[in-house]
Short mmCIF file of C-alpha atoms in Angstrom, two decimals:
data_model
loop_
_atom_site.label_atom_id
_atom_site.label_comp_id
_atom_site.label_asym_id
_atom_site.label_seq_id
_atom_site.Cartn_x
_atom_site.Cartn_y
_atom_site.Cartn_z
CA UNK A 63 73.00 110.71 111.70
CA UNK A 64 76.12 108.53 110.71
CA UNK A 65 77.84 110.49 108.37
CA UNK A 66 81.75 111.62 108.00
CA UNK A 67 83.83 112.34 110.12
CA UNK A 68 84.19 109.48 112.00
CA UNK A 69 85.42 109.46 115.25
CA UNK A 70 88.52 107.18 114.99
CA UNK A 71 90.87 105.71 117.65
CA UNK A 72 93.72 103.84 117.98
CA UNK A 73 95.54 100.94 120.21
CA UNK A 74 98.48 99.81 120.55
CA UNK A 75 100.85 98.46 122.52
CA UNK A 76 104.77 99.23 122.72
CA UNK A 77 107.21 96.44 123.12
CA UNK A 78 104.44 94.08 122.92
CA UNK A 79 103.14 94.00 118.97
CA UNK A 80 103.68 97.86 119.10
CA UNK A 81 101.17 99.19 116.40
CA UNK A 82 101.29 96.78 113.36
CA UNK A 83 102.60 97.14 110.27
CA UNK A 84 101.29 101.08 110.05
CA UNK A 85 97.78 100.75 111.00
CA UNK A 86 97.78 103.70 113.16
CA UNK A 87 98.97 105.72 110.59
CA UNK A 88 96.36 104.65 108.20
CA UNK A 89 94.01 105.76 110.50
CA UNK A 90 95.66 108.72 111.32
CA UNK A 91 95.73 109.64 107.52
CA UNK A 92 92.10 108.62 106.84
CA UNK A 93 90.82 112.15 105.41
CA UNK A 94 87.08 110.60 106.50
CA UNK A 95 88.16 110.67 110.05
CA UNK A 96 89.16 112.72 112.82
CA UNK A 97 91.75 110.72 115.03
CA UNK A 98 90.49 111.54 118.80
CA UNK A 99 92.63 109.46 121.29
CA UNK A 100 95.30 106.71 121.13
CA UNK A 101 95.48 104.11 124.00
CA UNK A 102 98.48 102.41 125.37
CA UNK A 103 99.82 100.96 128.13
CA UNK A 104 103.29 101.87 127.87
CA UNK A 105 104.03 105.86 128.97
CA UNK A 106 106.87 106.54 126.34
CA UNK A 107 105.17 104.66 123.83
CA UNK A 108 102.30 106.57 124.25
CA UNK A 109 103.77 109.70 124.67
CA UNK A 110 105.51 109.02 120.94
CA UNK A 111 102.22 107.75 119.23
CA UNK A 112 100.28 110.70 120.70
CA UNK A 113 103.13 113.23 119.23
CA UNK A 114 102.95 110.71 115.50
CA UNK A 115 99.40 110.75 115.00
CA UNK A 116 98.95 114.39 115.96
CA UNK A 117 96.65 113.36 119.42
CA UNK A 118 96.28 115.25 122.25
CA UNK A 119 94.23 112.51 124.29
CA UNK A 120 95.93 109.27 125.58
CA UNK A 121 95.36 106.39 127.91
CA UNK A 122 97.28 103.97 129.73
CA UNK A 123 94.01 101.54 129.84
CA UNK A 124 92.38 101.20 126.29
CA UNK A 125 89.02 100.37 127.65
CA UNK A 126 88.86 104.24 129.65
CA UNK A 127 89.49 105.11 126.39
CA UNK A 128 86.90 103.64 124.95
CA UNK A 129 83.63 104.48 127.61
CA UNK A 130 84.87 107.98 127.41
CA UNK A 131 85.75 108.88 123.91
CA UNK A 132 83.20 106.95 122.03
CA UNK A 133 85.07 106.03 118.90
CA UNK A 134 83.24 104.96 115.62
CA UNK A 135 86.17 103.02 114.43
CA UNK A 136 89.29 101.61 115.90
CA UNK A 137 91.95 100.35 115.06
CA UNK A 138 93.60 97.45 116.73
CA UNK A 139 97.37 97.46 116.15
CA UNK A 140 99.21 95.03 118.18
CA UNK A 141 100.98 91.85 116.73
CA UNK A 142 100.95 89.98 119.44
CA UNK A 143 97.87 87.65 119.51
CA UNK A 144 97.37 87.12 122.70
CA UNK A 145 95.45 90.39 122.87
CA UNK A 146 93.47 90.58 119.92
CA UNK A 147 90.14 88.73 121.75
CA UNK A 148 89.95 91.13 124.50
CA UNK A 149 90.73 94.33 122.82
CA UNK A 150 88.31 93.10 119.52
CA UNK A 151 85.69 92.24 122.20
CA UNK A 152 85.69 95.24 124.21
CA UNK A 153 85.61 97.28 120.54
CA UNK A 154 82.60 95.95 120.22
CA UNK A 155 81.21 95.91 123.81
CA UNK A 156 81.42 99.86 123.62
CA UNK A 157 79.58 100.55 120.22
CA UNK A 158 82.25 100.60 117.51
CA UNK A 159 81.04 100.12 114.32
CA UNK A 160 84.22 99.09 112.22
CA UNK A 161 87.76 97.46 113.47
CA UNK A 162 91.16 96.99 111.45
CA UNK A 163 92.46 94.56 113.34
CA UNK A 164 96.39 92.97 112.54
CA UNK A 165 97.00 89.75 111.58
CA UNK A 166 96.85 86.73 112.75
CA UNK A 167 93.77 86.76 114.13
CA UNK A 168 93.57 85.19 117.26
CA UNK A 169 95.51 81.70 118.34
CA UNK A 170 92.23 79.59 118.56
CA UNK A 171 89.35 79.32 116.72
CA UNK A 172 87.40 79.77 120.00
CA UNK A 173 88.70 82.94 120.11
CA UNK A 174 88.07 83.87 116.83
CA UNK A 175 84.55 82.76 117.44
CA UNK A 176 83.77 84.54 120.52
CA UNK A 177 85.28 87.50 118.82
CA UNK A 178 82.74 87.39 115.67
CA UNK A 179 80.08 86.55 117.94
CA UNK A 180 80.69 90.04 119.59
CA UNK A 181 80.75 91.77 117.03
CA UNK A 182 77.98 89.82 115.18
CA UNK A 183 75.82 91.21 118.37
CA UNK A 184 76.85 94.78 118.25
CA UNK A 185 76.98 95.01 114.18
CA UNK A 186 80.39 95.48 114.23
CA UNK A 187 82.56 95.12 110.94
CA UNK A 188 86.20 93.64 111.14
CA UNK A 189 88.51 93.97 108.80
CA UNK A 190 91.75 91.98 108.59
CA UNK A 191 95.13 93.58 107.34
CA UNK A 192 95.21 91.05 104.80
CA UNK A 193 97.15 93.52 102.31
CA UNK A 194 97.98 91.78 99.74
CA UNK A 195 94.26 90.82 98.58
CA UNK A 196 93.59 94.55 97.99
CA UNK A 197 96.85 94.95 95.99
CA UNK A 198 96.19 95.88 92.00
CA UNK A 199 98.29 93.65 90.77
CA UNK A 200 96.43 90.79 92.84
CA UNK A 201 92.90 91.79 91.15
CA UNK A 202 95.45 91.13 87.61
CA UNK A 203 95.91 87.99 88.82
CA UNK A 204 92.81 87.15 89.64
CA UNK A 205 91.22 88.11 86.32
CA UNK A 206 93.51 86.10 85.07
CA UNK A 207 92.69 82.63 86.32
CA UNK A 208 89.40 83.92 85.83
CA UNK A 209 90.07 84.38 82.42
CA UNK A 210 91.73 80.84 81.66
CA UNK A 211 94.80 82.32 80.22
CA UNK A 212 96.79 79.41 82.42
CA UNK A 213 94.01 77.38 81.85
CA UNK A 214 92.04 75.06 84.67
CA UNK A 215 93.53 75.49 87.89
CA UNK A 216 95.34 72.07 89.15
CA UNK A 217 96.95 73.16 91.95
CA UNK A 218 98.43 76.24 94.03
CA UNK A 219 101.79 76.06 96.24
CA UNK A 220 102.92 78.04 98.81
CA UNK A 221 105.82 78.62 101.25
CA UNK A 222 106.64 80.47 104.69
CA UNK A 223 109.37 82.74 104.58
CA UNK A 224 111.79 79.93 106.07
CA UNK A 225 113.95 82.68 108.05
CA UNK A 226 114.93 81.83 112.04
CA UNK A 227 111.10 81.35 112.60
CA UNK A 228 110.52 78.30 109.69
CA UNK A 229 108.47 75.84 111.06
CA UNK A 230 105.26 76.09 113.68
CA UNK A 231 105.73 80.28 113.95
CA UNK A 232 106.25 80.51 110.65
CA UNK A 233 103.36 78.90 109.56
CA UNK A 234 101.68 80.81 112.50
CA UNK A 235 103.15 84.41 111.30
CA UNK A 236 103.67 84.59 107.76
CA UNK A 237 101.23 81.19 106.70
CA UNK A 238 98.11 83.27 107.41
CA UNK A 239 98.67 85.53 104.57
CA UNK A 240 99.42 82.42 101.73
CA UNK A 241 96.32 81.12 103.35
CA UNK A 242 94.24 83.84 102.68
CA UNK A 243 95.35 83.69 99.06
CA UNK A 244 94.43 79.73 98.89
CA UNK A 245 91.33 80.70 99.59
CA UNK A 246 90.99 83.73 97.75
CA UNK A 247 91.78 81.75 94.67
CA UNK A 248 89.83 78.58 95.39
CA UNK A 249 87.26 79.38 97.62
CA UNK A 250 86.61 77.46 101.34
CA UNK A 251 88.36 74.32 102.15
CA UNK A 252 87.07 71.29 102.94
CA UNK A 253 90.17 69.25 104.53
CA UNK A 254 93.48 69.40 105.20
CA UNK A 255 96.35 66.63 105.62
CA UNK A 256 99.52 67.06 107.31
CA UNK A 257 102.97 65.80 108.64
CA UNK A 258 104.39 68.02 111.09
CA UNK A 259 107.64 67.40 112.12
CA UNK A 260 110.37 68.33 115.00
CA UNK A 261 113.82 67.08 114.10
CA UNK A 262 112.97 64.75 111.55
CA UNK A 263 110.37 62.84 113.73
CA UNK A 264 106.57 63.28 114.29
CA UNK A 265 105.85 65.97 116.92
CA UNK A 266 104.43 64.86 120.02
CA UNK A 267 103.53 66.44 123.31
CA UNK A 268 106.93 66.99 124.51
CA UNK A 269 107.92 69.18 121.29
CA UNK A 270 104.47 71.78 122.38
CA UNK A 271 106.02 75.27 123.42
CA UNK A 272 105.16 78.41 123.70
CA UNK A 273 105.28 80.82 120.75
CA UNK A 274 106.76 84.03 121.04
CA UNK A 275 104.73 87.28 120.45
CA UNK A 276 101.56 85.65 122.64
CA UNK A 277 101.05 83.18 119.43
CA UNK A 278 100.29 80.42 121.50
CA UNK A 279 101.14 76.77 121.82
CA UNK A 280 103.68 76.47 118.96
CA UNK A 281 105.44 72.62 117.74
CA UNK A 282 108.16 71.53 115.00
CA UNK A 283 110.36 72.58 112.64
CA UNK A 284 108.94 71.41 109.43
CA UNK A 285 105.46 71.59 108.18
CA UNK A 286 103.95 70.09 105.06
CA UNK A 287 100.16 70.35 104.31
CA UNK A 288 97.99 69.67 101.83
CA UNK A 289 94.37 70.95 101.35
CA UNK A 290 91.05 70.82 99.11
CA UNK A 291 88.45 72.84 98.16
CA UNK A 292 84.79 72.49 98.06
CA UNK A 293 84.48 74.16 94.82
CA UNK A 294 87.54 73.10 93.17
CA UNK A 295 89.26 69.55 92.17
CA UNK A 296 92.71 71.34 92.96
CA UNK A 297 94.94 71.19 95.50
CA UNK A 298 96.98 73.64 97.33
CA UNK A 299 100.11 72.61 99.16
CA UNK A 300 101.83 75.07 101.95
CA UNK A 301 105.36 74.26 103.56
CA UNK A 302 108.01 75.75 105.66
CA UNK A 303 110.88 74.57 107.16
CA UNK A 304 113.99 75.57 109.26
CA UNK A 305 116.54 75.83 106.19
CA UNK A 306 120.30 76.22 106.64
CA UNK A 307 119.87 79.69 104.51
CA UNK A 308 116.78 81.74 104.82
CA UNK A 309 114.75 81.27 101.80
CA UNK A 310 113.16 83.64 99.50
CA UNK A 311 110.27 81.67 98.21
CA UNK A 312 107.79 83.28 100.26
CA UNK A 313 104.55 83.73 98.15
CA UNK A 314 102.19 82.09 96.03
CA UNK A 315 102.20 80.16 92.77
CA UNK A 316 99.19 79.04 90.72
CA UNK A 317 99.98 75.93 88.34
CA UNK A 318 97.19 75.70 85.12
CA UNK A 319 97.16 72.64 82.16
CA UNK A 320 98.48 75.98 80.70
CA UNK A 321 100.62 77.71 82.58
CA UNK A 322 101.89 79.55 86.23
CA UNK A 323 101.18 82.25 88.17
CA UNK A 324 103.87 83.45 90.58
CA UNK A 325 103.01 85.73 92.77
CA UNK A 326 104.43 87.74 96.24
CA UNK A 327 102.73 89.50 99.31
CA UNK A 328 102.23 92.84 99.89
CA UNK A 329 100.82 96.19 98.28
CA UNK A 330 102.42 95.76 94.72
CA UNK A 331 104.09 92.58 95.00
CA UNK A 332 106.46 90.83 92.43
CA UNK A 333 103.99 88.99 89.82
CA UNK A 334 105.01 86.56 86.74
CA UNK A 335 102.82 84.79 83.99
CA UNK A 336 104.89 81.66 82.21
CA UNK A 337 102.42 80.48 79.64
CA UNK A 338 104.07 76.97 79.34
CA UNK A 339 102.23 73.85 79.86
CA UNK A 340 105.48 72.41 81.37
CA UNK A 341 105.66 75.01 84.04
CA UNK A 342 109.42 75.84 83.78
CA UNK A 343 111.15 78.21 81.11
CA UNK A 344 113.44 76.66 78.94
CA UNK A 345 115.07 77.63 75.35
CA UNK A 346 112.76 78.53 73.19
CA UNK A 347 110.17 79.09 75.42
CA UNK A 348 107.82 81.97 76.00
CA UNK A 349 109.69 83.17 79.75
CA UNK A 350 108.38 84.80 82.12
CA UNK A 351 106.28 87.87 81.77
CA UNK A 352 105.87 90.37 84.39
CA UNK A 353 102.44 91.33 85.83
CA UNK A 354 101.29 94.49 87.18
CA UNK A 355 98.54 96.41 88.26
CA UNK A 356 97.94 97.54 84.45
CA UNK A 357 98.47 93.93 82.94
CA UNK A 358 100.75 91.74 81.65
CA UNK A 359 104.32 92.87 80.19
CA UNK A 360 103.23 96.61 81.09
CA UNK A 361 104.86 99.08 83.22
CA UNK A 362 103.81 99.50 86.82
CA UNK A 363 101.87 103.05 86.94
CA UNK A 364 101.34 103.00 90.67
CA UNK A 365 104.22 104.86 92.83
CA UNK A 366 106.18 101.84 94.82
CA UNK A 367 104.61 101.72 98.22
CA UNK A 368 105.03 99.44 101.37
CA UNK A 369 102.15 97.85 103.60
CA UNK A 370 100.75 101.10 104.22
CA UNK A 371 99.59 101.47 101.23
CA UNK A 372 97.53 97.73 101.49
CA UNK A 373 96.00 99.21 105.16
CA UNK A 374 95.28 102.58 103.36
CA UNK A 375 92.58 100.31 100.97
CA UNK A 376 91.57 98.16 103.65
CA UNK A 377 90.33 101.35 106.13
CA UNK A 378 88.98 102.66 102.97
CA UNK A 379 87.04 99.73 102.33
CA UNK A 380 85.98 99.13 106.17
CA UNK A 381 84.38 102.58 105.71
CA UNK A 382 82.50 101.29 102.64
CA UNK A 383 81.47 98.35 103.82
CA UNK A 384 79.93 99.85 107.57
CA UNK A 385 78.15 103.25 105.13
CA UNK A 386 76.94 100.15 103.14
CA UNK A 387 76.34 97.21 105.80
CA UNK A 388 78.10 94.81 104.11
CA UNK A 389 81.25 92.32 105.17
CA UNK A 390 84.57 94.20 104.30
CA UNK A 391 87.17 92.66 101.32
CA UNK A 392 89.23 91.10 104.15
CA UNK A 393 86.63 90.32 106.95
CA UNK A 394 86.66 88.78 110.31
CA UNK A 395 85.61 85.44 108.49
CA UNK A 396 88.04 85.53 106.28
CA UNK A 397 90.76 85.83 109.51
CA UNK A 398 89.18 83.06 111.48
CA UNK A 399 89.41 80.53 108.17
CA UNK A 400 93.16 81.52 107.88
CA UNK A 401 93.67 80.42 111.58
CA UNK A 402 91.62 77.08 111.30
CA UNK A 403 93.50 76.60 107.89
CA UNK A 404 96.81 76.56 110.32
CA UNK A 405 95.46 74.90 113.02
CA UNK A 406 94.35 72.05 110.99
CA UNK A 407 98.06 70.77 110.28
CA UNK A 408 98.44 70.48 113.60
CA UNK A 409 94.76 68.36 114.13
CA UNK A 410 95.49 66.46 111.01
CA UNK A 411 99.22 64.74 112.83
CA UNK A 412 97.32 64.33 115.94
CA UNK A 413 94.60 62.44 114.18
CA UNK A 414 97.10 60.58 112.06
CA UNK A 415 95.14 61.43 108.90
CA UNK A 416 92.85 64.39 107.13
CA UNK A 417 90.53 66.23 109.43
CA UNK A 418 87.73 67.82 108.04
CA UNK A 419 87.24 71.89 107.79
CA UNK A 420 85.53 74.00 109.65
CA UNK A 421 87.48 72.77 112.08
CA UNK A 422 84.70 70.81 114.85
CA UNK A 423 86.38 70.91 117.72
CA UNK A 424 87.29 75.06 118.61
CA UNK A 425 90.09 73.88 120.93
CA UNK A 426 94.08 74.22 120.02
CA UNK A 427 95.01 71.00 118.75
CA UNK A 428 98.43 71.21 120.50
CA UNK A 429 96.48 72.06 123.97
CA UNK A 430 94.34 68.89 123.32
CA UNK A 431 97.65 67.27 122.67
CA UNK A 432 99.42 68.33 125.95
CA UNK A 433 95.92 67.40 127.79
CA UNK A 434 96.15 63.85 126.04
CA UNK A 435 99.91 62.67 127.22
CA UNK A 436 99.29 64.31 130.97
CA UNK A 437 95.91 62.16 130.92
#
């Protein structure tokens, strides 16, 4: 019978997306599991997670691990993407029944596909480390465009973190999370349109590279995109861009007929309620009013805690959702539209106008791009 406790394993990979952002030690501290090997292909590395998590099994190849060991659940650390399809697959291949896998995803929404189709075949959950739609003081938020207090949603705004990588990674890297919370605010999307740019000019084939940390095909230095919502008349808006000084508007705001939302990423992240109509705070007005996980303008009761603390819910909930058979908070699905949400800035320059979402064609848009100007 399936019952506690789970065999659990772990892979990473040092040097080359190492473990996450503390996924093996969510695992490791999972009181529902019993941690029985760690896989990776770097000796010392391994040799250092093995003596972390308290393992006396490790393997160089992750998918010896695997066939012998049998694990229940795994998680799949490394931040590199290029990866995540054959270690997600091969999860599945050998009978795993739940994955935490790191963000993003996968660079294609191929990949992403074959990967759901896998597990779709093996009844596999995946769960994304998506923390910041577990966070407390998220769920506030939410109730609270639920509950009108900034009135009808008009539209939602978003920014990359704008350090070294603003631009194509940084829409790659730190986009997928503001993505996620697009959608967790307004549902699917329906289109996107774009202007991506490289120096001040329209990217074209020549401006393609290769990301770093196996992203992919990666192109300009500027990115701003617009999207809309099946379910919703708003809009959301998501930019980054190579500033002179790194920027610190990295996270989410919600704009009502009422008021704003501001919100960051992470486990308990910065939150602030202006209940002004004219969405600034001038004299006179009602300022800004700090949200957390108990409400509005109370103190936060939770200790401070990092990312850990997000992947800590997340395995929790992956546990729930296989005892349960149900899709976890922050699914596989949920990844993939985060991915095709990037991807479609890039279709939407190439087509010169607003492409439609799901994306219809699985391919990179940048790979159909380089194919294009060589044909």
């Amino acid at each position: 019978m399936f019952q506690p406790p789970y065999r659990a394993a772990v892979i990473g990979r040092t040097g080359r997306g190492n473990y996450g952002h503390d996924l093996d030690r969510a695992f490791a501290e999972e009181p529902k599991f019993t941690l029985v090997a760690v896989a990776d292909e770097d000796e010392a590395g391994r040799a250092a997670a093995s003596s972390r998590l308290g393992v006396d099994r490790s393997y160089a190849d992750y998918r010896e691990m695997l066939e012998r060991e049998r694990p229940e659940f795994v998680a799949v650390g490394p931040r590199w993407l290029d990866c995540h399809r054959e270690m997600v697959v091969s999860c599945a291949e050998f009978g795993v029944r739940g994955i935490l896998l790191e963000k993003p995803m996968a660079p294609s929404p191929a990949d992403c596909d074959a990967m759901l189709s896998a597990c779709d075949a093996s009844h596999v959950k995946l769960a994304i480390a998506f923390q910041t739609r577990v966070s407390p003081i998220f769920e506030q938020v939410k109730t609270l465009v639920a509950d009108g207090v900034i009135g009808p949603v008009l539209e939602l705004r978003g920014r990359g973190k704008e350090d070294r990588r603003g631009g194509g990674e940084d829409l790659m890297v730190l986009g997928t999370h503001i993505m996620d919370l697009f959608r967790a605010v307004l549902g699917d999307p329906s289109w996107c349109f774009a202007r991506v740019t490289d120096g001040g000019v329209p990217i074209t084939s020549e401006h393609v590279r290769d990301g770093a940390e196996g992203i992919g095909p990666l192109a300009g230095d500027r990115v701003d995109a617009m999207y809309g919502f099946a379910d919703s008349p708003a809009v959301a808006h998501f930019a980054t861009a190579r500033p002179t000084e790194p920027g610190s508007r990295f996270g989410l705001r919600i704009f009502g007929e009422r008021g704003v939302i501001l919100t960051g990423t992470g486990w308990l992240p910065e939150a602030y309620l202006l209940r002004d109509p004219r969405w600034f705070d001038s004299p006179g007005g009602a300022g800004w009013e700090p949200i957390t996980s108990a409400g509005v303008g109370l103190a936060e009761p939770l200790p401070s805690g990092g990312l850990l603390d997000g992947n800590r819910r997340i395995v929790a909930d992956l546990i729930a959702a296989v005892e349960e058979d149900r899709p976890p908070v922050v699914s596989g699905a949920d990844g993939r539209a985060s991915i095709e949400m990037i991807l479609a800035t890039y279709a939407s320059q190439v087509a010169g106008g607003p492409v439609a979402l799901p994306l219809a064609d699985r391919s990179h848009p940048l790979e159909r791009l380089k194919g294009a100007s060589r044909g």
